[in-house]
Amino acid sequence: MLTFLSTCEIRKTGILQLNKGIPYLTKQDFLEVLPEEGACFEIIHNGKSLAFGYSGRSQKNDVCVIDKPLSGEFLKKKLQQALEKRKKIFPKFPEAYRLIHSEADGVPGIHIEIFNDYAVITNFNHGIEHYQNDLIAALRISLPHLNGMYAKDRTPTPKKPETTVIYGEPAPENLIINENGGRFIVRLNSGLMTGLFLDQRANRAWLKTMCKGKSICNTFSYTASLSIACAMGGARETTSVDISKTYNDWAKENFVLNSLDLKKNHIITNDTFDHFQFCQRKNIRYDMIILDPPTFAKKKTGTFSVNKNYEELIKESIPLLNPHGVLVCSTNYTQWSGQDFLSMLNGMFKSLRKHYTIVHKAHADKDFPILVNYPESNHLKFIAIQIR
Ligand SMILES: C[S@@+](CC[C@H](N)C(=O)[O-])C[C@H]1O[C@@H](n2cnc3c(N)ncnc32)[C@H](O)[C@@H]1O
């Protein structure tokens, strides 16, 4: 742990950021050279203390802003506060939840997720890694039942393996998470993704109530957790489409784990756009199509980016909907606010001269708090629409 607390004089640009409540600054926001990665310092202007920060370079920023000096005590307090917050919002505590949602829980630079008896700490800069032992100690105090802890490295220049066990024992290869009557296989020992996106928990619950008797196409389906929710809710059939055979094998295991019939729950390894063309050719239609693409992806031909190609995705899915069909549009593209996403939909439907009604509009579940004034913390947009 680095203990030396120096000061750094901030420029007006940085003060503007701080006044807006944005907890990230760049080196250009300071008049002085920043302390070494991981060092915590006082942010000052004309001798007056404005906040604290630590040097933590990510893709866009160099400093994470915090309200007190970064130390073991600080982390212990933030963990306790985050845990208390979640105890209040969940009448029944989920088996898997996000405990620290970065800046929205006062610790910019990390996410911490709990999966039963295991914690997964995702680092977004190397600075916060200097406090790993403090974090382990704080987690052991807040959650004494933990058997193991992982660090996952999402830093701009990875120095370590993607996944490292930093405390206790590794989790079983297949860790089972129970959620709202469904069972999901989570794998913590490799890769940055665990198999279950916790931010979609409430949206899975909503889908479960919406699907009775319906045919569903879940595109970019990953381990098919959204399809499982639909199937558990009584969908007549589901089709999960993902380009990755590895994730589709995992999805199949999830269906089997939930005793769901694979004859009614199809898993297709294909590019979503190619699947849509196949459906056009074969006259296949669905009552609901779920679109939840990654921000950037490879297609069989070229690349896909949410920013450039989401409209195209919607346009290609509309003809595949049965009358009164529902289109579920979801994205975690952080550069779009909820309003930007709606504006994109409005503009697109206007140009198509079509009208739609919003059936459901949601964001991430409650354990993903939102920092007002920092739209990036409201990463997930989930809108279900019916085209008239
Ligand atoms: C962010 S995950 C989707 C999460 C999923 N909706 C869920 O809630 O669990 C993105 C998935 O898209 C898949 N993918 C990427 N490009 C694709 C493409 N062109 N067609 C189909 N799937 C694709 C990836 O393999 C990955 O499983």
Coordinates of C-alpha atoms and ligand atoms in Angstrom, one line a residue:
M1 CA 0.0 0.0 0.0
L2 CA 1.3 3.5 -0.8
T3 CA 0.8 5.8 2.2
F4 CA 2.5 9.1 1.2
L5 CA -0.2 11.8 0.7
S6 CA 0.9 14.6 -1.5
T7 CA -1.1 17.4 -3.1
C8 CA -1.8 18.2 -6.8
E9 CA -3.0 21.6 -8.1
I10 CA -6.0 21.3 -10.3
R11 CA -6.8 23.4 -13.4
K12 CA -10.2 25.1 -14.1
T13 CA -11.2 22.3 -16.5
G14 CA -10.8 19.8 -13.6
I15 CA -12.8 22.0 -11.3
L16 CA -15.6 22.1 -13.8
Q17 CA -15.6 18.3 -13.9
L18 CA -15.6 18.1 -10.1
N19 CA -18.5 20.6 -9.9
K20 CA -20.5 18.4 -12.2
G21 CA -19.9 15.5 -9.9
I22 CA -17.8 13.6 -12.4
P23 CA -15.4 11.3 -10.5
Y24 CA -12.7 11.0 -13.2
L25 CA -10.0 13.5 -14.3
T26 CA -7.2 13.4 -16.9
K27 CA -3.6 14.5 -16.4
Q28 CA -4.5 17.6 -18.5
D29 CA -6.8 18.7 -15.7
F30 CA -3.8 19.3 -13.4
L31 CA -1.1 21.9 -13.3
E32 CA 1.4 19.5 -11.9
V33 CA 2.7 16.1 -12.8
L34 CA 0.6 13.4 -11.3
P35 CA 2.0 11.1 -8.6
E36 CA 2.9 7.5 -9.5
E37 CA 0.2 5.0 -10.3
G38 CA -1.7 4.0 -7.2
A39 CA -0.6 7.0 -5.1
C40 CA -3.4 8.8 -3.3
F41 CA -3.2 12.6 -3.2
E42 CA -5.2 15.7 -2.2
I43 CA -6.7 17.7 -5.0
I44 CA -6.2 21.4 -4.3
H45 CA -6.9 24.7 -5.8
N46 CA -5.2 27.9 -4.5
G47 CA -4.3 26.0 -1.4
K48 CA -7.9 24.8 -0.7
S49 CA -8.6 21.1 -0.6
L50 CA -11.4 20.1 -3.0
A51 CA -11.3 16.3 -2.9
F52 CA -8.9 13.3 -2.9
G53 CA -7.8 11.3 -5.9
Y54 CA -5.6 8.3 -6.8
S55 CA -3.6 7.9 -9.9
G56 CA -5.3 5.2 -11.9
R57 CA -5.0 5.3 -15.6
S58 CA -7.8 3.8 -17.6
Q59 CA -8.6 4.1 -21.3
K60 CA -10.0 7.7 -21.0
N61 CA -8.8 9.0 -17.6
D62 CA -5.8 9.2 -15.3
V63 CA -7.3 10.0 -11.9
C64 CA -10.1 8.5 -9.9
V65 CA -11.7 11.0 -7.5
I66 CA -12.7 9.8 -4.0
D67 CA -14.1 11.6 -0.9
K68 CA -11.4 10.5 1.6
P69 CA -7.8 9.2 1.3
L70 CA -7.6 5.7 -0.2
S71 CA -6.7 3.3 2.6
G72 CA -7.8 0.1 4.3
E73 CA -10.2 2.1 6.5
F74 CA -11.7 3.8 3.5
L75 CA -12.3 0.5 1.7
K76 CA -13.7 -1.1 4.8
K77 CA -16.2 1.8 5.2
K78 CA -17.2 1.8 1.5
L79 CA -17.8 -2.0 1.6
Q80 CA -19.9 -1.7 4.8
Q81 CA -21.9 1.1 3.3
A82 CA -22.5 -0.7 0.0
L83 CA -23.5 -3.9 1.9
E84 CA -26.0 -1.9 4.1
K85 CA -27.5 -0.3 0.9
R86 CA -28.0 -3.7 -0.6
K87 CA -29.5 -5.2 2.5
K88 CA -32.1 -2.4 2.3
I89 CA -33.0 -2.8 -1.3
F90 CA -33.3 -6.6 -1.4
P91 CA -36.0 -8.1 0.8
K92 CA -34.4 -11.5 0.1
F93 CA -30.7 -11.3 -0.6
P94 CA -29.8 -12.7 -4.1
E95 CA -27.1 -15.5 -4.3
A96 CA -25.2 -13.3 -6.7
Y97 CA -25.1 -9.5 -6.6
R98 CA -22.9 -6.5 -7.3
L99 CA -21.4 -5.2 -4.1
I100 CA -19.3 -2.3 -5.5
H101 CA -20.5 -0.6 -8.6
S102 CA -17.4 1.6 -9.0
E103 CA -18.0 5.3 -8.8
A104 CA -21.6 4.9 -7.8
D105 CA -20.4 3.2 -4.6
G106 CA -17.6 5.7 -4.0
V107 CA -14.8 3.5 -5.3
P108 CA -14.1 4.4 -8.9
G109 CA -11.9 1.9 -10.7
I110 CA -13.4 -1.4 -9.5
H111 CA -16.4 -3.6 -9.6
I112 CA -16.9 -6.3 -6.9
E113 CA -19.5 -9.1 -7.5
I114 CA -20.4 -11.8 -5.1
F115 CA -21.3 -15.3 -6.3
N116 CA -22.4 -17.3 -3.3
D117 CA -19.1 -17.8 -1.3
Y118 CA -16.8 -16.2 -3.9
A119 CA -16.0 -12.5 -4.6
V120 CA -14.8 -11.3 -8.0
I121 CA -13.0 -8.0 -8.1
T122 CA -12.6 -6.4 -11.5
N123 CA -9.8 -3.8 -11.8
F124 CA -10.1 -1.1 -14.4
N125 CA -6.7 0.5 -13.6
H126 CA -3.4 -0.6 -12.1
G127 CA -3.5 2.0 -9.3
I128 CA -6.3 0.2 -7.4
E129 CA -4.2 -3.0 -7.5
H130 CA -1.9 -1.5 -4.9
Y131 CA -4.7 -1.7 -2.4
Q132 CA -5.6 -5.4 -3.1
N133 CA -4.5 -6.6 0.3
D134 CA -6.6 -3.9 2.0
L135 CA -9.5 -4.9 -0.1
I136 CA -9.1 -8.6 0.8
A137 CA -9.0 -7.7 4.5
A138 CA -12.1 -5.5 4.2
L139 CA -14.0 -8.2 2.3
R140 CA -13.1 -10.8 5.0
I141 CA -14.5 -8.5 7.6
S142 CA -17.7 -7.6 5.7
L143 CA -18.4 -11.1 4.3
P144 CA -16.7 -13.6 6.6
H145 CA -18.4 -16.5 4.7
L146 CA -16.2 -16.0 1.6
N147 CA -14.2 -19.0 0.6
G148 CA -12.3 -17.4 -2.2
M149 CA -11.6 -14.2 -4.0
Y150 CA -10.7 -13.5 -7.6
A151 CA -9.1 -10.5 -9.3
K152 CA -10.0 -9.9 -13.0
D153 CA -7.9 -7.5 -15.0
R154 CA -9.6 -5.1 -17.3
T155 CA -6.8 -2.5 -17.3
P156 CA -5.7 -0.8 -20.5
T157 CA -2.4 -2.6 -20.5
P158 CA -2.9 -6.0 -18.8
K159 CA 0.1 -7.0 -16.7
K160 CA -1.3 -10.1 -15.1
P161 CA -3.3 -13.0 -16.3
E162 CA -7.0 -12.1 -16.9
T163 CA -8.0 -14.1 -13.8
T164 CA -6.1 -14.7 -10.6
V165 CA -7.2 -16.3 -7.3
I166 CA -6.1 -13.7 -4.7
Y167 CA -7.5 -15.3 -1.6
G168 CA -8.7 -18.7 -0.4
E169 CA -9.8 -21.5 -2.7
P170 CA -10.8 -21.5 -6.4
A171 CA -14.6 -21.9 -6.9
P172 CA -15.9 -25.2 -8.3
E173 CA -15.6 -25.3 -12.1
N174 CA -19.4 -25.0 -12.4
L175 CA -20.7 -22.8 -9.6
I176 CA -24.5 -22.9 -9.6
I177 CA -26.4 -19.7 -8.9
N178 CA -30.2 -19.9 -8.1
E179 CA -32.1 -16.9 -9.3
N180 CA -35.9 -16.5 -9.3
G181 CA -36.6 -20.2 -9.8
G182 CA -33.9 -20.6 -12.4
R183 CA -30.4 -22.2 -12.1
F184 CA -27.4 -20.8 -13.9
I185 CA -23.9 -22.1 -14.3
V186 CA -21.2 -19.5 -13.4
R187 CA -17.5 -20.1 -14.2
L188 CA -15.1 -17.9 -12.3
N189 CA -11.8 -19.6 -13.1
S190 CA -11.1 -18.1 -16.5
G191 CA -12.2 -15.2 -18.8
L192 CA -13.6 -11.8 -17.8
M193 CA -17.2 -12.8 -18.1
T194 CA -18.8 -15.1 -15.5
G195 CA -21.7 -16.6 -17.5
L196 CA -24.4 -14.5 -15.8
F197 CA -24.9 -10.8 -16.2
L198 CA -26.2 -9.7 -12.9
D199 CA -27.4 -6.3 -14.2
Q200 CA -30.1 -8.1 -16.3
R201 CA -31.6 -9.9 -13.2
A202 CA -34.7 -7.8 -13.0
N203 CA -35.1 -7.9 -16.7
R204 CA -35.0 -11.7 -16.7
A205 CA -37.7 -11.6 -14.0
W206 CA -39.8 -9.3 -16.3
L207 CA -39.3 -11.6 -19.3
K208 CA -40.4 -14.5 -17.2
T209 CA -43.8 -12.9 -16.7
M210 CA -44.2 -11.9 -20.4
C211 CA -43.6 -15.1 -22.3
K212 CA -46.4 -17.6 -21.6
G213 CA -47.3 -19.4 -24.8
K214 CA -45.0 -17.2 -27.0
S215 CA -42.2 -18.0 -29.4
I216 CA -39.0 -16.1 -28.6
C217 CA -35.8 -15.4 -30.5
N218 CA -33.0 -14.3 -28.2
T219 CA -30.1 -13.0 -30.3
F220 CA -26.5 -12.5 -29.0
S221 CA -27.7 -15.0 -26.4
Y222 CA -24.4 -15.8 -24.7
T223 CA -25.2 -18.5 -22.0
A224 CA -28.9 -18.0 -22.8
S225 CA -29.9 -16.7 -19.4
L226 CA -32.6 -14.5 -21.0
S227 CA -34.0 -17.5 -22.9
I228 CA -34.0 -19.6 -19.7
A229 CA -36.1 -16.9 -18.0
C230 CA -38.5 -17.0 -21.0
A231 CA -38.7 -20.8 -21.0
M232 CA -39.2 -20.8 -17.2
G233 CA -42.1 -18.4 -17.8
G234 CA -43.8 -20.8 -20.1
A235 CA -42.6 -19.7 -23.5
R236 CA -44.0 -22.1 -26.2
E237 CA -40.5 -22.3 -27.7
T238 CA -37.2 -20.3 -27.5
T239 CA -34.4 -19.9 -30.1
S240 CA -31.1 -18.7 -28.8
V241 CA -28.7 -17.4 -31.4
D242 CA -25.0 -16.8 -30.7
I243 CA -21.9 -16.9 -32.9
S244 CA -19.9 -18.7 -30.2
K245 CA -20.1 -22.5 -30.1
T246 CA -18.4 -22.4 -26.6
Y247 CA -21.2 -20.1 -25.2
N248 CA -23.8 -22.2 -26.9
D249 CA -22.5 -25.4 -25.2
W250 CA -22.7 -23.5 -21.9
A251 CA -26.2 -22.4 -22.8
K252 CA -27.2 -26.0 -23.5
E253 CA -25.9 -27.0 -20.0
N254 CA -28.0 -24.3 -18.5
F255 CA -31.1 -25.6 -20.2
V256 CA -30.4 -29.2 -19.1
L257 CA -29.7 -27.9 -15.5
N258 CA -33.2 -26.4 -15.5
S259 CA -34.8 -29.6 -17.0
L260 CA -36.0 -27.6 -20.0
D261 CA -36.7 -29.5 -23.2
L262 CA -34.1 -29.0 -25.9
K263 CA -36.6 -29.9 -28.5
K264 CA -38.5 -26.7 -27.7
N265 CA -35.5 -24.6 -26.8
H266 CA -33.3 -24.4 -29.9
I267 CA -29.7 -23.2 -29.7
I268 CA -28.2 -21.9 -33.0
T269 CA -24.6 -21.2 -33.6
N270 CA -24.8 -18.4 -36.2
D271 CA -24.3 -14.7 -36.9
T272 CA -27.5 -12.9 -35.8
F273 CA -27.7 -11.1 -39.2
D274 CA -27.4 -14.4 -41.0
H275 CA -30.0 -16.0 -38.8
F276 CA -32.4 -13.1 -39.7
Q277 CA -31.8 -13.8 -43.4
F278 CA -32.5 -17.5 -42.9
C279 CA -35.8 -16.7 -41.1
Q280 CA -36.8 -14.4 -44.0
R281 CA -36.1 -17.2 -46.5
K282 CA -37.9 -19.8 -44.5
N283 CA -40.7 -17.5 -43.4
I284 CA -40.0 -18.0 -39.7
R285 CA -41.7 -15.5 -37.4
Y286 CA -41.5 -14.9 -33.6
D287 CA -43.8 -13.3 -31.0
M288 CA -40.8 -11.7 -29.3
I289 CA -37.2 -10.9 -30.5
I290 CA -34.6 -9.9 -28.0
L291 CA -31.7 -7.8 -29.2
D292 CA -28.8 -7.5 -26.7
P293 CA -25.7 -7.1 -28.8
P294 CA -22.2 -6.4 -27.4
T295 CA -21.0 -2.8 -28.0
F296 CA -18.5 -4.1 -30.6
A297 CA -18.6 -7.5 -32.3
K298 CA -17.4 -9.4 -35.3
K299 CA -19.8 -10.4 -37.9
K300 CA -19.2 -13.1 -40.5
T301 CA -18.8 -10.1 -42.9
G302 CA -17.0 -7.2 -41.2
T303 CA -17.8 -5.8 -37.8
F304 CA -20.8 -4.6 -35.8
S305 CA -20.9 -1.6 -33.4
V306 CA -23.9 -0.6 -31.4
N307 CA -23.3 3.1 -32.3
K308 CA -23.4 2.5 -36.0
N309 CA -25.4 -0.7 -36.5
Y310 CA -28.2 -0.9 -33.9
E311 CA -30.7 0.6 -36.2
E312 CA -29.9 -1.9 -38.9
L313 CA -30.4 -4.7 -36.4
I314 CA -33.8 -3.4 -35.5
K315 CA -34.8 -2.9 -39.1
E316 CA -33.9 -6.5 -40.0
S317 CA -35.8 -7.9 -37.0
I318 CA -39.1 -6.0 -37.5
P319 CA -40.3 -8.1 -40.5
L320 CA -39.7 -11.3 -38.4
L321 CA -42.2 -10.3 -35.8
N322 CA -45.7 -11.8 -35.7
P323 CA -48.5 -9.3 -35.5
H324 CA -48.5 -7.6 -32.0
G325 CA -45.0 -9.0 -31.6
V326 CA -42.6 -7.4 -29.0
L327 CA -39.1 -6.3 -29.8
V328 CA -36.8 -6.1 -26.8
C329 CA -34.0 -3.7 -27.4
S330 CA -31.2 -3.8 -24.8
T331 CA -27.7 -2.3 -24.8
N332 CA -24.9 -1.5 -22.3
Y333 CA -23.2 1.0 -24.6
T334 CA -22.1 3.6 -22.0
Q335 CA -21.9 6.5 -24.4
W336 CA -25.7 6.4 -24.9
S337 CA -28.0 7.7 -22.1
G338 CA -31.5 6.3 -21.8
Q339 CA -32.7 9.4 -23.6
D340 CA -30.1 8.8 -26.5
F341 CA -31.4 5.3 -26.9
L342 CA -35.0 6.4 -27.1
S343 CA -34.1 9.2 -29.5
M344 CA -32.4 6.6 -31.7
L345 CA -35.6 4.5 -31.7
N346 CA -37.8 7.5 -32.3
G347 CA -35.7 8.8 -35.2
M348 CA -35.6 5.3 -36.8
F349 CA -39.3 4.6 -36.5
K350 CA -40.1 8.1 -37.8
S351 CA -37.9 7.4 -40.9
L352 CA -39.7 4.1 -41.3
R353 CA -43.1 5.8 -41.0
K354 CA -44.0 3.3 -38.3
H355 CA -45.3 3.9 -34.7
Y356 CA -44.5 2.0 -31.6
T357 CA -45.6 1.8 -28.0
I358 CA -43.3 1.2 -25.1
V359 CA -44.3 -2.0 -23.2
H360 CA -41.6 -1.8 -20.7
K361 CA -38.6 0.4 -19.9
A362 CA -35.9 -0.5 -17.4
H363 CA -32.2 -0.2 -16.5
A364 CA -29.9 -2.4 -14.5
D365 CA -31.1 -4.0 -11.3
K366 CA -31.0 -2.2 -8.0
D367 CA -27.5 -3.4 -7.0
F368 CA -26.2 -1.2 -9.8
P369 CA -26.7 2.3 -8.4
I370 CA -26.6 5.2 -10.7
L371 CA -24.4 8.3 -10.1
V372 CA -26.6 11.3 -11.0
N373 CA -24.7 13.6 -13.4
Y374 CA -22.5 10.7 -14.6
P375 CA -24.6 9.0 -17.3
E376 CA -22.0 6.3 -17.9
S377 CA -22.9 4.8 -14.5
N378 CA -26.4 4.1 -16.0
H379 CA -25.0 1.7 -18.5
L380 CA -27.9 -0.7 -19.2
K381 CA -30.8 0.4 -21.3
F382 CA -33.7 -2.1 -21.8
I383 CA -36.8 -1.1 -23.7
A384 CA -39.5 -3.5 -24.9
I385 CA -41.7 -2.1 -27.7
Q386 CA -44.7 -3.2 -29.7
I387 CA -44.9 -1.9 -33.3
R388 CA -48.3 -0.6 -34.4
Ligands
LIG1 C1 -22.9 -9.1 -24.1 S1 -23.1 -10.8 -24.5 C2 -24.9 -10.9 -24.5 C3 -25.4 -11.1 -23.1 C4 -26.7 -11.8 -23.1 N1 -27.8 -11.1 -23.8 C5 -27.1 -12.1 -21.6 O1 -27.9 -11.3 -21.0 O2 -26.6 -13.0 -21.0 C6 -22.7 -10.8 -26.2 C7 -22.8 -12.1 -27.0 O3 -22.9 -11.8 -28.4 C8 -22.3 -12.8 -29.1 N2 -22.0 -12.3 -30.4 C9 -21.1 -11.4 -30.8 N3 -21.2 -11.2 -32.1 C10 -22.3 -11.9 -32.6 C11 -23.0 -12.0 -33.8 N4 -22.6 -11.4 -34.9 N5 -24.0 -12.9 -33.9 C12 -24.4 -13.6 -32.8 N6 -23.8 -13.5 -31.6 C13 -22.8 -12.7 -31.5 C14 -21.0 -13.1 -28.2 O4 -20.6 -14.4 -28.5 C15 -21.6 -13.0 -26.8 O5 -22.0 -14.2 -26.3

